[in-house]
Amino acid sequence: MRKGTVILLVLLITSNLLWLVNLVYTRIDHAVTLTYHDASYQRNQRMLQKLVVVANNNLVGDTLTRAEGILAEQSNATKPFIKEGCLIAGGLCLKFDQNELIVAVIIEP
């Protein structure tokens, strides 16, 4: 009788500890997921703000220097920069041709 009670008590404590570990793991997993969602939301919000600036100023077909100037003055955080044939600004890539005219707007890879 005594031995059976001890075994049941150990199993009960082990079961409760496993449930506690599962609960803690789930909370941490939800916190990490929420952090990634927040970062994704912030990135999309910055990209949308830049896209509105591009649309309002009709930058497609415009010169690279004008587009860079407009995006720089509207920027809250990072300054736009040129990389591999693109003017990178807030998650957007404004592609330009050899004449330095903006020909397309795509999402930065």
PDB file of C-alpha atoms in Angstrom:
ATOM      1  CA  MET A   1       0.000   0.000   0.000  1.00  0.00           C
ATOM      2  CA  ARG A   2       2.736   2.434   0.947  1.00  0.00           C
ATOM      3  CA  LYS A   3       4.776   1.633  -2.175  1.00  0.00           C
ATOM      4  CA  GLY A   4       1.766   2.168  -4.469  1.00  0.00           C
ATOM      5  CA  THR A   5       1.023   5.539  -2.871  1.00  0.00           C
ATOM      6  CA  VAL A   6       4.618   6.692  -3.374  1.00  0.00           C
ATOM      7  CA  ILE A   7       4.560   5.612  -7.035  1.00  0.00           C
ATOM      8  CA  LEU A   8       1.271   7.447  -7.631  1.00  0.00           C
ATOM      9  CA  LEU A   9       2.619  10.547  -5.894  1.00  0.00           C
ATOM     10  CA  VAL A  10       5.776  10.526  -8.053  1.00  0.00           C
ATOM     11  CA  LEU A  11       3.676  10.073 -11.207  1.00  0.00           C
ATOM     12  CA  LEU A  12       1.384  12.933 -10.187  1.00  0.00           C
ATOM     13  CA  ILE A  13       4.301  15.290  -9.531  1.00  0.00           C
ATOM     14  CA  THR A  14       5.982  14.260 -12.809  1.00  0.00           C
ATOM     15  CA  SER A  15       2.749  14.825 -14.718  1.00  0.00           C
ATOM     16  CA  ASN A  16       2.303  18.276 -13.191  1.00  0.00           C
ATOM     17  CA  LEU A  17       5.903  19.210 -13.987  1.00  0.00           C
ATOM     18  CA  LEU A  18       5.445  18.130 -17.606  1.00  0.00           C
ATOM     19  CA  TRP A  19       2.298  20.245 -17.871  1.00  0.00           C
ATOM     20  CA  LEU A  20       4.174  23.198 -16.385  1.00  0.00           C
ATOM     21  CA  VAL A  21       7.045  22.775 -18.868  1.00  0.00           C
ATOM     22  CA  ASN A  22       4.518  22.577 -21.701  1.00  0.00           C
ATOM     23  CA  LEU A  23       2.808  25.756 -20.484  1.00  0.00           C
ATOM     24  CA  VAL A  24       6.105  27.662 -20.236  1.00  0.00           C
ATOM     25  CA  TYR A  25       7.197  26.458 -23.692  1.00  0.00           C
ATOM     26  CA  THR A  26       3.861  27.524 -25.195  1.00  0.00           C
ATOM     27  CA  ARG A  27       4.092  30.994 -23.625  1.00  0.00           C
ATOM     28  CA  ILE A  28       7.642  31.480 -24.930  1.00  0.00           C
ATOM     29  CA  ASP A  29       6.604  30.258 -28.382  1.00  0.00           C
ATOM     30  CA  HIS A  30       3.693  32.707 -28.466  1.00  0.00           C
ATOM     31  CA  ALA A  31       5.955  35.569 -27.353  1.00  0.00           C
ATOM     32  CA  VAL A  32       8.494  34.834 -30.102  1.00  0.00           C
ATOM     33  CA  THR A  33       5.740  34.536 -32.704  1.00  0.00           C
ATOM     34  CA  LEU A  34       4.235  37.842 -31.583  1.00  0.00           C
ATOM     35  CA  THR A  35       7.643  39.517 -31.847  1.00  0.00           C
ATOM     36  CA  TYR A  36       8.071  38.279 -35.427  1.00  0.00           C
ATOM     37  CA  HIS A  37       4.561  39.429 -36.331  1.00  0.00           C
ATOM     38  CA  ASP A  38       5.270  42.869 -34.883  1.00  0.00           C
ATOM     39  CA  ALA A  39       8.537  43.160 -36.834  1.00  0.00           C
ATOM     40  CA  SER A  40       6.774  42.104 -40.024  1.00  0.00           C
ATOM     41  CA  TYR A  41       4.005  44.641 -39.409  1.00  0.00           C
ATOM     42  CA  GLN A  42       6.523  47.449 -38.819  1.00  0.00           C
ATOM     43  CA  ARG A  43       8.402  46.541 -42.031  1.00  0.00           C
ATOM     44  CA  ASN A  44       5.188  46.490 -44.066  1.00  0.00           C
ATOM     45  CA  GLN A  45       4.106  49.810 -42.571  1.00  0.00           C
ATOM     46  CA  ARG A  46       7.418  51.460 -43.575  1.00  0.00           C
ATOM     47  CA  MET A  47       7.137  49.960 -47.045  1.00  0.00           C
ATOM     48  CA  LEU A  48       3.582  51.242 -47.445  1.00  0.00           C
ATOM     49  CA  GLN A  49       4.608  54.748 -46.352  1.00  0.00           C
ATOM     50  CA  LYS A  50       7.358  54.786 -48.988  1.00  0.00           C
ATOM     51  CA  LEU A  51       4.975  53.406 -51.596  1.00  0.00           C
ATOM     52  CA  VAL A  52       2.513  56.228 -50.908  1.00  0.00           C
ATOM     53  CA  VAL A  53       5.350  58.754 -51.340  1.00  0.00           C
ATOM     54  CA  VAL A  54       6.320  57.110 -54.648  1.00  0.00           C
ATOM     55  CA  ALA A  55       2.708  57.155 -55.864  1.00  0.00           C
ATOM     56  CA  ASN A  56       1.927  60.704 -54.723  1.00  0.00           C
ATOM     57  CA  ASN A  57       5.045  62.106 -56.379  1.00  0.00           C
ATOM     58  CA  ASN A  58       4.744  60.033 -59.569  1.00  0.00           C
ATOM     59  CA  LEU A  59       8.334  58.841 -59.282  1.00  0.00           C
ATOM     60  CA  VAL A  60       8.137  56.092 -61.923  1.00  0.00           C
ATOM     61  CA  GLY A  61       9.630  57.621 -65.062  1.00  0.00           C
ATOM     62  CA  ASP A  62      11.351  60.343 -63.041  1.00  0.00           C
ATOM     63  CA  THR A  63      15.093  60.833 -62.535  1.00  0.00           C
ATOM     64  CA  LEU A  64      17.078  58.976 -59.913  1.00  0.00           C
ATOM     65  CA  THR A  65      18.362  62.138 -58.224  1.00  0.00           C
ATOM     66  CA  ARG A  66      14.856  63.596 -57.826  1.00  0.00           C
ATOM     67  CA  ALA A  67      13.497  60.311 -56.468  1.00  0.00           C
ATOM     68  CA  GLU A  68      16.405  60.006 -54.048  1.00  0.00           C
ATOM     69  CA  GLY A  69      15.875  63.580 -52.845  1.00  0.00           C
ATOM     70  CA  ILE A  70      12.131  63.167 -52.337  1.00  0.00           C
ATOM     71  CA  LEU A  71      12.523  59.851 -50.517  1.00  0.00           C
ATOM     72  CA  ALA A  72      15.317  61.243 -48.331  1.00  0.00           C
ATOM     73  CA  GLU A  73      13.269  64.243 -47.197  1.00  0.00           C
ATOM     74  CA  GLN A  74      10.234  62.037 -46.461  1.00  0.00           C
ATOM     75  CA  SER A  75      12.325  59.451 -44.592  1.00  0.00           C
ATOM     76  CA  ASN A  76      11.918  58.985 -40.857  1.00  0.00           C
ATOM     77  CA  ALA A  77      14.664  56.447 -40.280  1.00  0.00           C
ATOM     78  CA  THR A  78      17.135  55.299 -42.899  1.00  0.00           C
ATOM     79  CA  LYS A  79      18.342  57.264 -45.867  1.00  0.00           C
ATOM     80  CA  PRO A  80      17.710  55.667 -49.282  1.00  0.00           C
ATOM     81  CA  PHE A  81      20.753  54.057 -50.888  1.00  0.00           C
ATOM     82  CA  ILE A  82      21.702  52.558 -54.246  1.00  0.00           C
ATOM     83  CA  LYS A  83      22.463  48.849 -54.517  1.00  0.00           C
ATOM     84  CA  GLU A  84      22.617  46.653 -57.637  1.00  0.00           C
ATOM     85  CA  GLY A  85      20.573  48.878 -59.923  1.00  0.00           C
ATOM     86  CA  CYS A  86      17.991  49.746 -57.273  1.00  0.00           C
ATOM     87  CA  LEU A  87      17.291  52.716 -55.091  1.00  0.00           C
ATOM     88  CA  ILE A  88      16.466  50.981 -51.805  1.00  0.00           C
ATOM     89  CA  ALA A  89      14.083  52.922 -49.557  1.00  0.00           C
ATOM     90  CA  GLY A  90      12.000  51.484 -46.733  1.00  0.00           C
ATOM     91  CA  GLY A  91      11.732  47.955 -48.127  1.00  0.00           C
ATOM     92  CA  LEU A  92      11.082  49.087 -51.694  1.00  0.00           C
ATOM     93  CA  CYS A  93      13.405  48.773 -54.666  1.00  0.00           C
ATOM     94  CA  LEU A  94      13.022  51.495 -57.275  1.00  0.00           C
ATOM     95  CA  LYS A  95      14.710  49.997 -60.332  1.00  0.00           C
ATOM     96  CA  PHE A  96      16.419  52.422 -62.676  1.00  0.00           C
ATOM     97  CA  ASP A  97      17.890  52.052 -66.157  1.00  0.00           C
ATOM     98  CA  GLN A  98      21.194  53.200 -67.673  1.00  0.00           C
ATOM     99  CA  ASN A  99      19.745  56.703 -68.149  1.00  0.00           C
ATOM    100  CA  GLU A 100      19.024  56.859 -64.395  1.00  0.00           C
ATOM    101  CA  LEU A 101      15.256  56.936 -64.854  1.00  0.00           C
ATOM    102  CA  ILE A 102      13.021  55.006 -62.462  1.00  0.00           C
ATOM    103  CA  VAL A 103      11.412  52.200 -64.483  1.00  0.00           C
ATOM    104  CA  ALA A 104       9.799  49.951 -61.844  1.00  0.00           C
ATOM    105  CA  VAL A 105       8.973  49.634 -58.170  1.00  0.00           C
ATOM    106  CA  ILE A 106       9.322  46.210 -56.561  1.00  0.00           C
ATOM    107  CA  ILE A 107       9.489  44.832 -53.044  1.00  0.00           C
ATOM    108  CA  GLU A 108      13.078  44.576 -51.874  1.00  0.00           C
ATOM    109  CA  PRO A 109      14.299  40.963 -52.075  1.00  0.00           C
TER     110      PRO A 109
END
